[in-house]
XYZ file of C-alpha atoms in Angstrom:
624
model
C 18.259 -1.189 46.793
C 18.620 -0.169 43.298
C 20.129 3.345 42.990
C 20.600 3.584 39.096
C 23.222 6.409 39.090
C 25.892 7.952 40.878
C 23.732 11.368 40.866
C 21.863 12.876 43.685
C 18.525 14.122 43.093
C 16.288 16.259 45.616
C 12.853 16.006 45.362
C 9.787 17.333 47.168
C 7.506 15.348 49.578
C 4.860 13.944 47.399
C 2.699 11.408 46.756
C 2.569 8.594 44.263
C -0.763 9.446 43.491
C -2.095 12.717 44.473
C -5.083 12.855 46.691
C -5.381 9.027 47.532
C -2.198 7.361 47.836
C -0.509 6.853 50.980
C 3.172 6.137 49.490
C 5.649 8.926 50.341
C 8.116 9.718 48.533
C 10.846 10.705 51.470
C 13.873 12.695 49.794
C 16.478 10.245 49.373
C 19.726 10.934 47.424
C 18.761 8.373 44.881
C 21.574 7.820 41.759
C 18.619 7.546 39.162
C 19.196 6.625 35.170
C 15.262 8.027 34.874
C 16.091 11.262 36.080
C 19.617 11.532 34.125
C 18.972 13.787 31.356
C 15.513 13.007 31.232
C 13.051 16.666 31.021
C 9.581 15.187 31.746
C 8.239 17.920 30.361
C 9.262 17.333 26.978
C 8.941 13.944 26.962
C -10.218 0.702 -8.204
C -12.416 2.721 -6.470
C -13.413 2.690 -2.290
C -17.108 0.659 -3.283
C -15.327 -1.951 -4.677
C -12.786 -2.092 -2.181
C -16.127 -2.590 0.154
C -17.338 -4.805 -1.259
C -14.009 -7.021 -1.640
C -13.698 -7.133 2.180
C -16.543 -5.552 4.215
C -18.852 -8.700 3.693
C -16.468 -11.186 4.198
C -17.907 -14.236 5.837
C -15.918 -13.372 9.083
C -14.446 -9.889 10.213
C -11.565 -9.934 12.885
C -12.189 -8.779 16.104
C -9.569 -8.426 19.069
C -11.386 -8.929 21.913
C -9.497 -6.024 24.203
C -6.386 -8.239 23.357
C -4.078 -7.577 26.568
C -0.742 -6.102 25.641
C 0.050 -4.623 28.901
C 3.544 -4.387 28.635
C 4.951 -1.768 26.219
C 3.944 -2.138 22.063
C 6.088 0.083 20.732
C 5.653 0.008 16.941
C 8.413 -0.339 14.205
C 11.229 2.461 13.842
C 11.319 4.494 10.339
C 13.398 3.264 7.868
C 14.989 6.657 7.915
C 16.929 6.791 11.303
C 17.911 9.762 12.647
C 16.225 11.618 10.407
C 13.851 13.674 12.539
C 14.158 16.371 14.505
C 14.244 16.087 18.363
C 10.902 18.552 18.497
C 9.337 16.017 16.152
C 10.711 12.875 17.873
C 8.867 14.020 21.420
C 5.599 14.098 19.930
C 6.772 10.007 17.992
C 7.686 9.351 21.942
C 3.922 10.258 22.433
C 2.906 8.091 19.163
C 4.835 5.231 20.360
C 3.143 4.989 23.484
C 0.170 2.166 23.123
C -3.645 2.707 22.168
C -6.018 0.675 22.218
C -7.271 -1.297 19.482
C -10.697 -2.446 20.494
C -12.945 -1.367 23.228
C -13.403 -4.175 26.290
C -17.145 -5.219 25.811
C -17.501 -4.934 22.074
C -17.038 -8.514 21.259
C -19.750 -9.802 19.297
C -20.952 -13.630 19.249
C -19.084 -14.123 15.791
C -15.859 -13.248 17.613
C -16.016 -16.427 19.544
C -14.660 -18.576 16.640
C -12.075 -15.913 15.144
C -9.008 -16.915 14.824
C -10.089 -20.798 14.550
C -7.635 -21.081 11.224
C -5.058 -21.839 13.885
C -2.705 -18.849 13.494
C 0.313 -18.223 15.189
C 1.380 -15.383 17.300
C 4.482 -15.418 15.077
C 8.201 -14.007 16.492
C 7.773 -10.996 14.130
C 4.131 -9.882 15.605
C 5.684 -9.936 19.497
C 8.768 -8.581 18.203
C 6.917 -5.663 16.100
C 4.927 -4.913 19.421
C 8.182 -5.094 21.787
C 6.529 -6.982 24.356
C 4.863 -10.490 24.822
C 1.432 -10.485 25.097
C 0.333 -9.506 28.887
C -2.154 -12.529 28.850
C 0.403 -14.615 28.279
C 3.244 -13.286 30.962
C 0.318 -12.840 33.680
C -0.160 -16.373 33.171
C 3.197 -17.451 33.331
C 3.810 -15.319 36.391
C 0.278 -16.499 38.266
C 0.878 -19.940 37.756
C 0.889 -21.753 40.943
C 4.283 -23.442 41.637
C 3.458 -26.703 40.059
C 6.622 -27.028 38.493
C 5.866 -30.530 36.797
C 2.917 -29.155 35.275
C 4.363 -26.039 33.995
C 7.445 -28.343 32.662
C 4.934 -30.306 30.390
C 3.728 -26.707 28.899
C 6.361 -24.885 27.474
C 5.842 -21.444 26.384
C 8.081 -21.908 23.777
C 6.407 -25.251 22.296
C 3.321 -25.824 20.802
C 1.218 -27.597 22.519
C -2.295 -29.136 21.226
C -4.700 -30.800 23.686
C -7.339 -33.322 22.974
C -9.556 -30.313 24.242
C -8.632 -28.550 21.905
C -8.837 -30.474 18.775
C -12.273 -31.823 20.119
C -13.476 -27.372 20.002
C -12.082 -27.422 16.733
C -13.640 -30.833 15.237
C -17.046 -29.070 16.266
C -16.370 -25.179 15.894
C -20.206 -24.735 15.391
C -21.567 -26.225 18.666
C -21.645 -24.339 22.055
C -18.266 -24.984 23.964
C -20.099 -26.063 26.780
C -21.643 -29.409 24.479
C -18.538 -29.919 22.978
C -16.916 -30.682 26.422
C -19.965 -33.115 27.685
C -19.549 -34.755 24.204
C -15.925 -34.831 25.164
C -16.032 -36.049 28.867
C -18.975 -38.489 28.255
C -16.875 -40.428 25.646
C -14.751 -40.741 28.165
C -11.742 -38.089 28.080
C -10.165 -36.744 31.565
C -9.893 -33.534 31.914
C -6.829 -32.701 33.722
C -4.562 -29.671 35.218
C -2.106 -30.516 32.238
C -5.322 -30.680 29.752
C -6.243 -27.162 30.727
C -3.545 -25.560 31.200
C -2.180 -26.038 27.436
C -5.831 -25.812 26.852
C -6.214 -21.938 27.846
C -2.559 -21.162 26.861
C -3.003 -22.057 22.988
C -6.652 -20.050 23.002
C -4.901 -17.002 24.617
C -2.144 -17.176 22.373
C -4.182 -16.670 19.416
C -6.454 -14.028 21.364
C -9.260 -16.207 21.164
C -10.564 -14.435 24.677
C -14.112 -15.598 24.322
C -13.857 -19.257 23.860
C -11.430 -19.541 26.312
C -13.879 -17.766 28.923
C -16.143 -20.240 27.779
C -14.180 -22.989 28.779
C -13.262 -21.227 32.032
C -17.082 -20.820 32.612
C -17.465 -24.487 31.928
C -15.222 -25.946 34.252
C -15.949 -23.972 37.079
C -19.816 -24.658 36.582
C -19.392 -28.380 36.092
C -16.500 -28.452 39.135
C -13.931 -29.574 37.171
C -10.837 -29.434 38.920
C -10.006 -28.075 42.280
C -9.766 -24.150 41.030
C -7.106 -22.560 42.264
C -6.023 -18.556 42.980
C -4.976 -19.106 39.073
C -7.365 -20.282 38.020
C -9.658 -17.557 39.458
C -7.106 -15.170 37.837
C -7.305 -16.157 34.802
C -11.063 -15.968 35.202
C -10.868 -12.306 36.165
C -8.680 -11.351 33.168
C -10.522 -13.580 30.549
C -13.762 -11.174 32.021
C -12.173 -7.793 31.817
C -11.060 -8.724 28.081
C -14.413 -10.208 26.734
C -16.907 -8.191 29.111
C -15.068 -5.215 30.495
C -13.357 -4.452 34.038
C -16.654 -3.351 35.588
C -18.140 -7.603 34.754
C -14.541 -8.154 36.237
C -14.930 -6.328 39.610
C -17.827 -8.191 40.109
C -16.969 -11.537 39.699
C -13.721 -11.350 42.248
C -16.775 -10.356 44.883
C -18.005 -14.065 44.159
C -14.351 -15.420 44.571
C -14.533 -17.364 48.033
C -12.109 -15.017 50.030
C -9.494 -17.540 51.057
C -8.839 -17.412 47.252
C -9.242 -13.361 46.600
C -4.876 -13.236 46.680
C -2.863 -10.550 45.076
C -2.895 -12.776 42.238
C -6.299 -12.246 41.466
C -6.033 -8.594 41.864
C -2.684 -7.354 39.701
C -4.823 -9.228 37.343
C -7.289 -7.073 37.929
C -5.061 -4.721 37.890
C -3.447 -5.021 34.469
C -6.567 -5.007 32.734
C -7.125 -1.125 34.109
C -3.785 -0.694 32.954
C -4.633 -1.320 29.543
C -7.843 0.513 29.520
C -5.572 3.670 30.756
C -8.100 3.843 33.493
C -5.546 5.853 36.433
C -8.547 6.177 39.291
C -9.161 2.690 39.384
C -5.754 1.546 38.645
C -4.360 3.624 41.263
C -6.891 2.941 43.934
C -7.093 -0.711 43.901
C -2.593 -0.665 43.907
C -3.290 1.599 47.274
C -5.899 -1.061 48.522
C -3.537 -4.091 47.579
C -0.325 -2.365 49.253
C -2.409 -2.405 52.326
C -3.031 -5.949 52.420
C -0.262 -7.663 50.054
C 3.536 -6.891 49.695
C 4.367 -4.656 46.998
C 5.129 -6.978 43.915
C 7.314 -5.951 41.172
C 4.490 -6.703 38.731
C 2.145 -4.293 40.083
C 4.658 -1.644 39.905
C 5.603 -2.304 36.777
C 1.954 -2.310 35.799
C 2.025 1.681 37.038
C 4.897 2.467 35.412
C 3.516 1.273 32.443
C -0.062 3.110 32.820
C 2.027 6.181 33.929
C 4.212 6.176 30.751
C 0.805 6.369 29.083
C -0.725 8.869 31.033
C 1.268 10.962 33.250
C 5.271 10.682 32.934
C 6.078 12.749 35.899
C 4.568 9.982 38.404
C 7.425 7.544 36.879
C 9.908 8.528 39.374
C 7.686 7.930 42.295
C 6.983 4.549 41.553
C 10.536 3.901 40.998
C 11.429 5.531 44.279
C 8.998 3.290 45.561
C 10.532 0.095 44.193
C 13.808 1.093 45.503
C 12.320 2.020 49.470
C 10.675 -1.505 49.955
C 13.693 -3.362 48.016
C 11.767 -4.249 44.797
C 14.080 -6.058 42.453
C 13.090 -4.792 39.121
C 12.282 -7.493 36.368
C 13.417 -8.378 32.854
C 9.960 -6.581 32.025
C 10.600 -3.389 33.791
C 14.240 -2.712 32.676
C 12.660 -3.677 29.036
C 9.862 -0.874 29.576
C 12.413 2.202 31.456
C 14.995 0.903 28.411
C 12.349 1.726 25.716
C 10.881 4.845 27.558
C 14.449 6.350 27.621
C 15.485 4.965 23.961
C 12.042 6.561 22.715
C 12.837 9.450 24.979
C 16.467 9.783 22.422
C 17.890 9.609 25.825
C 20.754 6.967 24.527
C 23.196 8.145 27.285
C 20.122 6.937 30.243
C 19.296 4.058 28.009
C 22.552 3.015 28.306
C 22.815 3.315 31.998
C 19.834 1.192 32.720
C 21.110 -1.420 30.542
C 24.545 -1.182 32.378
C 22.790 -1.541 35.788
C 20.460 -4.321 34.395
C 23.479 -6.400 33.790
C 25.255 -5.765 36.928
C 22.172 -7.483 38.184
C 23.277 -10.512 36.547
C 19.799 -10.384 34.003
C 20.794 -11.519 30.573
C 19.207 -9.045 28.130
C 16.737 -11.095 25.775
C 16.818 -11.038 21.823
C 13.754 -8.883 21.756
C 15.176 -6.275 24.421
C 18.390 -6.394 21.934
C 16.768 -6.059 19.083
C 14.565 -2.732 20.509
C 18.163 -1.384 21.825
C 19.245 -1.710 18.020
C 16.035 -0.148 16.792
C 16.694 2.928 18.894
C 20.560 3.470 18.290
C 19.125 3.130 14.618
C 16.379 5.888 15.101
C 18.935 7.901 17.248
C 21.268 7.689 13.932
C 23.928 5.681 15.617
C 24.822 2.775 13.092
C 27.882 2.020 14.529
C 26.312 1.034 17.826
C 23.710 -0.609 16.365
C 25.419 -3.021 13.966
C 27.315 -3.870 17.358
C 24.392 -5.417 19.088
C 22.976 -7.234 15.708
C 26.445 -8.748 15.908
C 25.948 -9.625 19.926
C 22.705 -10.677 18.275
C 23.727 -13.193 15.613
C 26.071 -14.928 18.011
C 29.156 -17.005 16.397
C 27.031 -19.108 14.021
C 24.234 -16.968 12.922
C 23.136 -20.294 11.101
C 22.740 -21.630 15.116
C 20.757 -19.324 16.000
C 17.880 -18.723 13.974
C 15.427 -16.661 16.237
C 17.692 -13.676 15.491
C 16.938 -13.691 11.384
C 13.394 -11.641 12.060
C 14.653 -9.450 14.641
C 17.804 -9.133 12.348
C 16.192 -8.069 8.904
C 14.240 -5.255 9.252
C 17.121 -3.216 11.242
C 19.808 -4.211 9.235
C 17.295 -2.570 6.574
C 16.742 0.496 8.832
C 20.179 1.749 8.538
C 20.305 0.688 4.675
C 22.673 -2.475 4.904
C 21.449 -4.150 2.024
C 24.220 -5.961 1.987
C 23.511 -7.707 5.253
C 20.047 -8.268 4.535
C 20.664 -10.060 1.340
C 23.344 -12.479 3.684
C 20.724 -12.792 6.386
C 18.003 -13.613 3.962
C 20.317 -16.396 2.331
C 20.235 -18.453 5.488
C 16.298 -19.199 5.792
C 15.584 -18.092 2.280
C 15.235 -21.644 1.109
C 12.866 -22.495 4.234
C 11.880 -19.798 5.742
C 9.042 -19.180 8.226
C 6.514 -16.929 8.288
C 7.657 -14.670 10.998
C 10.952 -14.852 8.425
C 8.943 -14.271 5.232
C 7.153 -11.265 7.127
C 10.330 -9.796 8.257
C 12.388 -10.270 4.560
C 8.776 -8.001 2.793
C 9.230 -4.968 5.372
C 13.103 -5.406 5.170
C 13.262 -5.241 1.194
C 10.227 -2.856 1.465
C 12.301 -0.862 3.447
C 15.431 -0.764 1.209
C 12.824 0.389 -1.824
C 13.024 -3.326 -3.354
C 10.026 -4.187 -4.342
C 10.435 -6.824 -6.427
C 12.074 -8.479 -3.553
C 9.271 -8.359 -1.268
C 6.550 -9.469 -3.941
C 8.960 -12.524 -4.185
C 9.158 -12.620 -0.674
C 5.385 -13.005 -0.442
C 4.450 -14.819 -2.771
C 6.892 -17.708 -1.025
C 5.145 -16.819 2.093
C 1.902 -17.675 0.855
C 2.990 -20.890 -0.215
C 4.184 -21.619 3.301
C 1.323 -20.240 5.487
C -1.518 -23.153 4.684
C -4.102 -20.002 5.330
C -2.719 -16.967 5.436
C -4.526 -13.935 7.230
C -5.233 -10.246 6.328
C -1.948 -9.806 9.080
C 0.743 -11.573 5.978
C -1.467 -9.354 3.358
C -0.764 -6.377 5.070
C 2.922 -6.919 5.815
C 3.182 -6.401 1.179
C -0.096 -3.872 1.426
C 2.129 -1.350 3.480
C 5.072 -1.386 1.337
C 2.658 -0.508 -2.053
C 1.526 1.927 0.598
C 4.362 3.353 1.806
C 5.569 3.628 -2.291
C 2.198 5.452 -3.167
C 1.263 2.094 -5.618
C -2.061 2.336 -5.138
C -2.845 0.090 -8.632
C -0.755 -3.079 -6.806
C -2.383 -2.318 -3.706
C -6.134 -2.683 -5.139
C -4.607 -6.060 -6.916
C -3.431 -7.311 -3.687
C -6.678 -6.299 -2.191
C -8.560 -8.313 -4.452
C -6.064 -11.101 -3.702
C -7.096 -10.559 0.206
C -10.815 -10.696 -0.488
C -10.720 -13.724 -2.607
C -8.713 -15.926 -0.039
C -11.357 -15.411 2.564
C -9.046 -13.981 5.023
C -10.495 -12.570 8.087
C -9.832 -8.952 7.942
C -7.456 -7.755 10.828
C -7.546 -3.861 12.076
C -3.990 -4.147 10.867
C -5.108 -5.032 7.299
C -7.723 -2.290 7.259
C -4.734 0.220 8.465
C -2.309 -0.534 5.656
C -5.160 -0.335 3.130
C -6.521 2.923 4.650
C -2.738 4.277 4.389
C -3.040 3.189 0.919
C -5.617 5.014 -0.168
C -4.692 8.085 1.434
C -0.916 8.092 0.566
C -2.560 7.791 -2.641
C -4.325 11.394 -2.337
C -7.855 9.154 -2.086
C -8.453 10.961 1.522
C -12.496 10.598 0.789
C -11.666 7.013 -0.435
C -9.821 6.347 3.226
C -12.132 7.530 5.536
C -15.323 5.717 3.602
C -13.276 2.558 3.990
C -12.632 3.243 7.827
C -15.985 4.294 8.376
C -17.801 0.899 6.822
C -15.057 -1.199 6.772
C -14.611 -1.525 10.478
C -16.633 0.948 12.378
C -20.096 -0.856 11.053
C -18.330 -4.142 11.718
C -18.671 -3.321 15.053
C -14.910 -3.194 15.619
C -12.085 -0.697 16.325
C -9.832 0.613 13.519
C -6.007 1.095 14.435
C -5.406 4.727 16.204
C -2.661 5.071 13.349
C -5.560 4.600 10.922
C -7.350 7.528 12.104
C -3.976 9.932 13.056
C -3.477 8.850 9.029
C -6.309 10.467 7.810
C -6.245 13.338 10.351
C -2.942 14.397 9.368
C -4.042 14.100 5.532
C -7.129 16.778 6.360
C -4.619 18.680 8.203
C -2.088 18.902 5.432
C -4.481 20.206 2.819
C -5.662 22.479 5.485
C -9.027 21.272 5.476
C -10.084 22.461 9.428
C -13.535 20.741 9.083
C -12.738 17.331 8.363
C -10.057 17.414 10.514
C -11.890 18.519 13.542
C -14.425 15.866 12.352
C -11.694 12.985 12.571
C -10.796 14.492 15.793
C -14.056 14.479 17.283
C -14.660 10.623 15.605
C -11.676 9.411 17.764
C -12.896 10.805 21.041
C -16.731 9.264 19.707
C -14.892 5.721 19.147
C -12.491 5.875 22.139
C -9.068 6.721 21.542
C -8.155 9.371 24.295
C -6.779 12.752 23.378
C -3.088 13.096 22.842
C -0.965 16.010 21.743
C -0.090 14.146 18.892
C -3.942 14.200 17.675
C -3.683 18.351 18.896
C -0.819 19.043 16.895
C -2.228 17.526 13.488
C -5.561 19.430 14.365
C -3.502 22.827 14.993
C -1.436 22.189 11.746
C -4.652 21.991 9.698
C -5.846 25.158 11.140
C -2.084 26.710 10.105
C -2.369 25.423 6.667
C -5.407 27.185 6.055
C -4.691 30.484 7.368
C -7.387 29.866 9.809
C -8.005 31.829 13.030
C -7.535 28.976 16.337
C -9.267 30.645 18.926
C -9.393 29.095 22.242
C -6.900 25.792 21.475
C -4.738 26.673 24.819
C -8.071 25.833 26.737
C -9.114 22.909 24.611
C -5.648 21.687 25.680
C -6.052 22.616 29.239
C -9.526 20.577 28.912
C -8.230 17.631 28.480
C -5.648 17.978 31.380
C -2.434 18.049 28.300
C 0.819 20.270 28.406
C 2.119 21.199 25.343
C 5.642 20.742 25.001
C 8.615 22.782 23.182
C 7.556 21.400 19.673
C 4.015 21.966 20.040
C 4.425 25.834 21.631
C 6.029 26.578 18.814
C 2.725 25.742 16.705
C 1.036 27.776 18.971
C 2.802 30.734 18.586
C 2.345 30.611 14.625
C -1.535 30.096 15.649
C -1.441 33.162 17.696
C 0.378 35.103 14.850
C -2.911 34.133 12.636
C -5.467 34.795 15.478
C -3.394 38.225 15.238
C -3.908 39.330 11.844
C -7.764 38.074 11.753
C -7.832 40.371 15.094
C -6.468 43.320 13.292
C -8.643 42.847 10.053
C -11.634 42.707 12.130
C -10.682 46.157 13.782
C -9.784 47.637 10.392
């Protein structure tokens, strides 16, 4: 059992899951840190910038790029600045989207990412989680201990396999492998295993599907409840969940586990798809024991979708014993840090430890990014301290978690001493953390340097290390070094990340260039066949809505249902402030709110009633 707090609470006799699910939550006096303090209820010009980068040889593509566990994105550089009304609806913002649709891949997207790029410290660190393909394979890996000992996560690891894919990048996968095996290479558990990790690492979804594919058509290997797993998820991500379903009906049943489905699982997770996701947890808790993973999978989809169901699952976890993972107290730690609940956050982290789990760097480094955002610098210098250790110089993974927050709370001071210890060999991950640290502390001359050593560094650096200097011109309004660096991008031949197309949309519309923004969005990525960055299209949105232009802000609202992105009231409350800004009558927003099954909260009811006061004086003009 796992009571959190010393508290009682009474609920009501409810489902998990209204309608379908059998799990019942009985009215225990349960000492919860969720519940603490916690109100759920309130929880150059743009044609030659296309022509620079639309029709580059190669445009990025993330293939439905599995980040199941929580990306929460980086904290202003002004902590504590905001106002609790406006930090519910950034609690809303923080919460993931996703950033391309399962099934878009194109045939191109196959060999993205070839260059050999690494997921560096910074990206995982930025996104506060590690990638879910990578922890569901770690955690549906079958116990072959000697194996998994050979492949460390935390190596890098290149196969023959691979190097023979990359020798031959134009040839099908499946005649590179023949070639491979007929000159007389073995292809072993080891072989693949490093094989499919270094692909998925680098999201490269649809080769490694094609190298699932070809070993199970040519029988290679004795495949394995893993191994059909991995199958499943590498499906869902290049093909969609709906392929997925129907390739675990082909799975012999002996090997149909619970493996196979929290994999399944995960992947309707990400795609914030509740039915499904909650059915198929109801039809595995009838045949499997309740695993800490797939609850942590709902509590993730339900901080997404419907906060108020977080307590059940947790009451859940506690009634059949669950032990929570690293990974859950990471995700309730970040829900109740975003939630400004610092007293709660605390409280998980207290019982976490009396657990005997050792927080990690990255769950340190969000706890400092939320004192920071909360305002408390005193608390947060405390854990970069716990962070740095003894001998900072000993213990080098902290420098990128390190920078950027020492920068949040303005300790130039400490970033200049943290940047002195890698500064004359740093990393990329480093170099990437030093240009939004300095960018942060309004030195810009700093983070040019910055980059330009990190260019000499990165043997080809992608549109992800441009973008890292693009959003500090953007963030400055330099919209003249921004087209330069542009330029720069374009020449290099970098593939063109959704990231990169973000910071250069931000740039153009910090810049007043709102026109300028949205053609670039529009042809840059949508004709691409991609997805654009929710935060690309909330940028623009909130632009219209500022000038109090209603029309192309209900456009850019209606163009992110058209592409995807579901309806938040984050998206609602930019759409209501445009209609505010132009003295514009809302009629009927409490129903379009009600449509899409949203409750506004304190912050946003407060909009409303300055909508109402205009809907008021058109009312009384038209009776005049």
């Amino acid at each position: 059992m796992w009571a959190f707090r010393r508290a009682s609470v009474h609920l009501r006799n409810r489902g998990l899951i209204s309608g379908t699910s059998r799990i019942s939550c009985v009215k225990p006096e349960i000492a919860s840190c969720y519940l603490e303090s916690h109100n759920a209820e309130s929880i150059e010009s743009q044609g030659e910038v296309l022509d620079a980068l639309v029709y580059l040889r190669r445009f990025y593509s993330t293939s439905g790029s599995s980040k199941s566990y929580l990306k929460f994105r980086s904290f202003s550089s002004h902590a504590g600045n905001k106002s609790s009304s406006d930090h519910n609806d950034t609690l809303e913002d923080a919460l993931p989207e996703l950033d391309t649709p399962n099934g878009a891949v194109h045939k191109a997207a196959s060999r993205d990412g070839m260059d050999g790029e690494l997921i560096s410290e910074l990206d995982l660190y930025e996104d506060e989680s590690v990638s879910d393909d990578i922890q569901t394979e770690l955690e549906s890996l079958d116990s072959v201990s000697d194996v998994w000992e050979k492949i460390s996560p935390k190596t890098e690891v290149v196969s023959a396999m691979i190097k023979a894919l990359f020798v031959a990048p134009l040839l099908p996968v499946s005649r590179v492998l023949d070639n491979w095996v007929e000159t007389g290479n073995e292809v072993t558990q080891t072989e693949v295993l490093s094989t499919m990790l270094y692909l998925r690492k680098r999201k490269m979804f649809v080769m490694a599907l094609q190298v699932s594919e070809w070993l199970e058509s040519r029988k290679q290997l004795d495949w394995t409840e893993s191994m059909y797993a991995s199958h499943v998820d590498l499906i869902a991500k290049v093909h969609g969940t709906f392929k997925a379903e129907k390739y675990i009906e082909q799975i012999p049943e002996s090997f149909r586990s619970e493996i196979v489905y929290r994999t399944l699982l995960a992947n309707y997770v990400f795609t914030k798809n509740v039915e499904k996701a909650e059915h198929l947890f109801n039809k595995m808790k009838n045949s499997f024991p309740v695993s800490c993973f797939s609850c942590t999978q709902l509590l993730l989809l339900y901080t997404k979708t419907n906060r108020k169901k977080i307590l059940n699952v947790l009451l859940l976890m506690e009634r059949e014993n669950i032990k929570p993972s690293h990974y859950t107290y990471m995700l309730l730690i970040n829900f109740k840090g975003w939630s400004r609940d610092i007293s709660g956050m605390e409280q998980v982290l207290e019982k976490m430890m009396s657990e005997g789990i050792v927080p990690s760097m990255r769950l340190q480094a969000s706890l400092a990014r939320h004192y920071a955002f909360s305002g408390l610098n005193d608390k947060t210098e405390v854990v970069l301290k716990e962070m740095e250790g003894d001998d900072i110089t000993k213990n080098r993974l902290s420098y990128r978690f390190l920078l950027p927050i020492y920068a949040s709370i303005g300790r130039a001071d400490e970033v200049r001493r943290i940047w002195r210890q890698c500064e004359s060999n740093p990393d990329r991950g480093e170099c990437m953390a030093g240009i939004e640290a300095w960018g942060k502390l309004n030195e810009i001359e700093e983070a040019e340097a910055v980059f330009d050593k990190l260019l000499k560094i990165a043997e080809r650096p992608s549109s992800r290390h441009y973008a890292a200097l693009l959003n500090v011109y953007a963030n400055h309004g330099m919209l003249t070094k921004g087209k330069a660096l542009i330029s720069r991008m374009a020449e290099s031949g970098a593939a063109v990340m959704p990231v990169a197309w973000n910071a250069i949309v931000k740039l153009y519309a910090g810049a007043g260039e709102v026109e300028a923004a949205y053609s670039i969005l529009e042809n840059g990525v949508t004709q691409k066949g991609g997805r654009a960055l929710v935060t690309s299209y909330l940028t623009i949105l909130d632009h219209y809505a500022n000038k109090g232009d209603v029309h192309n802000a209900e456009k850019m609202f209606l163009k992110m249902r058209l592409v995807g992105y579901p309806v938040k009231m984050r998206s609602y409350r930019s759409l209501l402030n445009a209609y505010i800004n132009a003295k514009a009558p809302a009629y009927g927003f409490r129903e379009r709110i009600r449509g899409d099954n949203l409750a506004p909260n304190n912050a946003f009811a407060g909009l409303l009633a300055q909508a109402d006061a205009i809907n008021g004086s058109f009312g009384a003009k038209f009776l005049a």
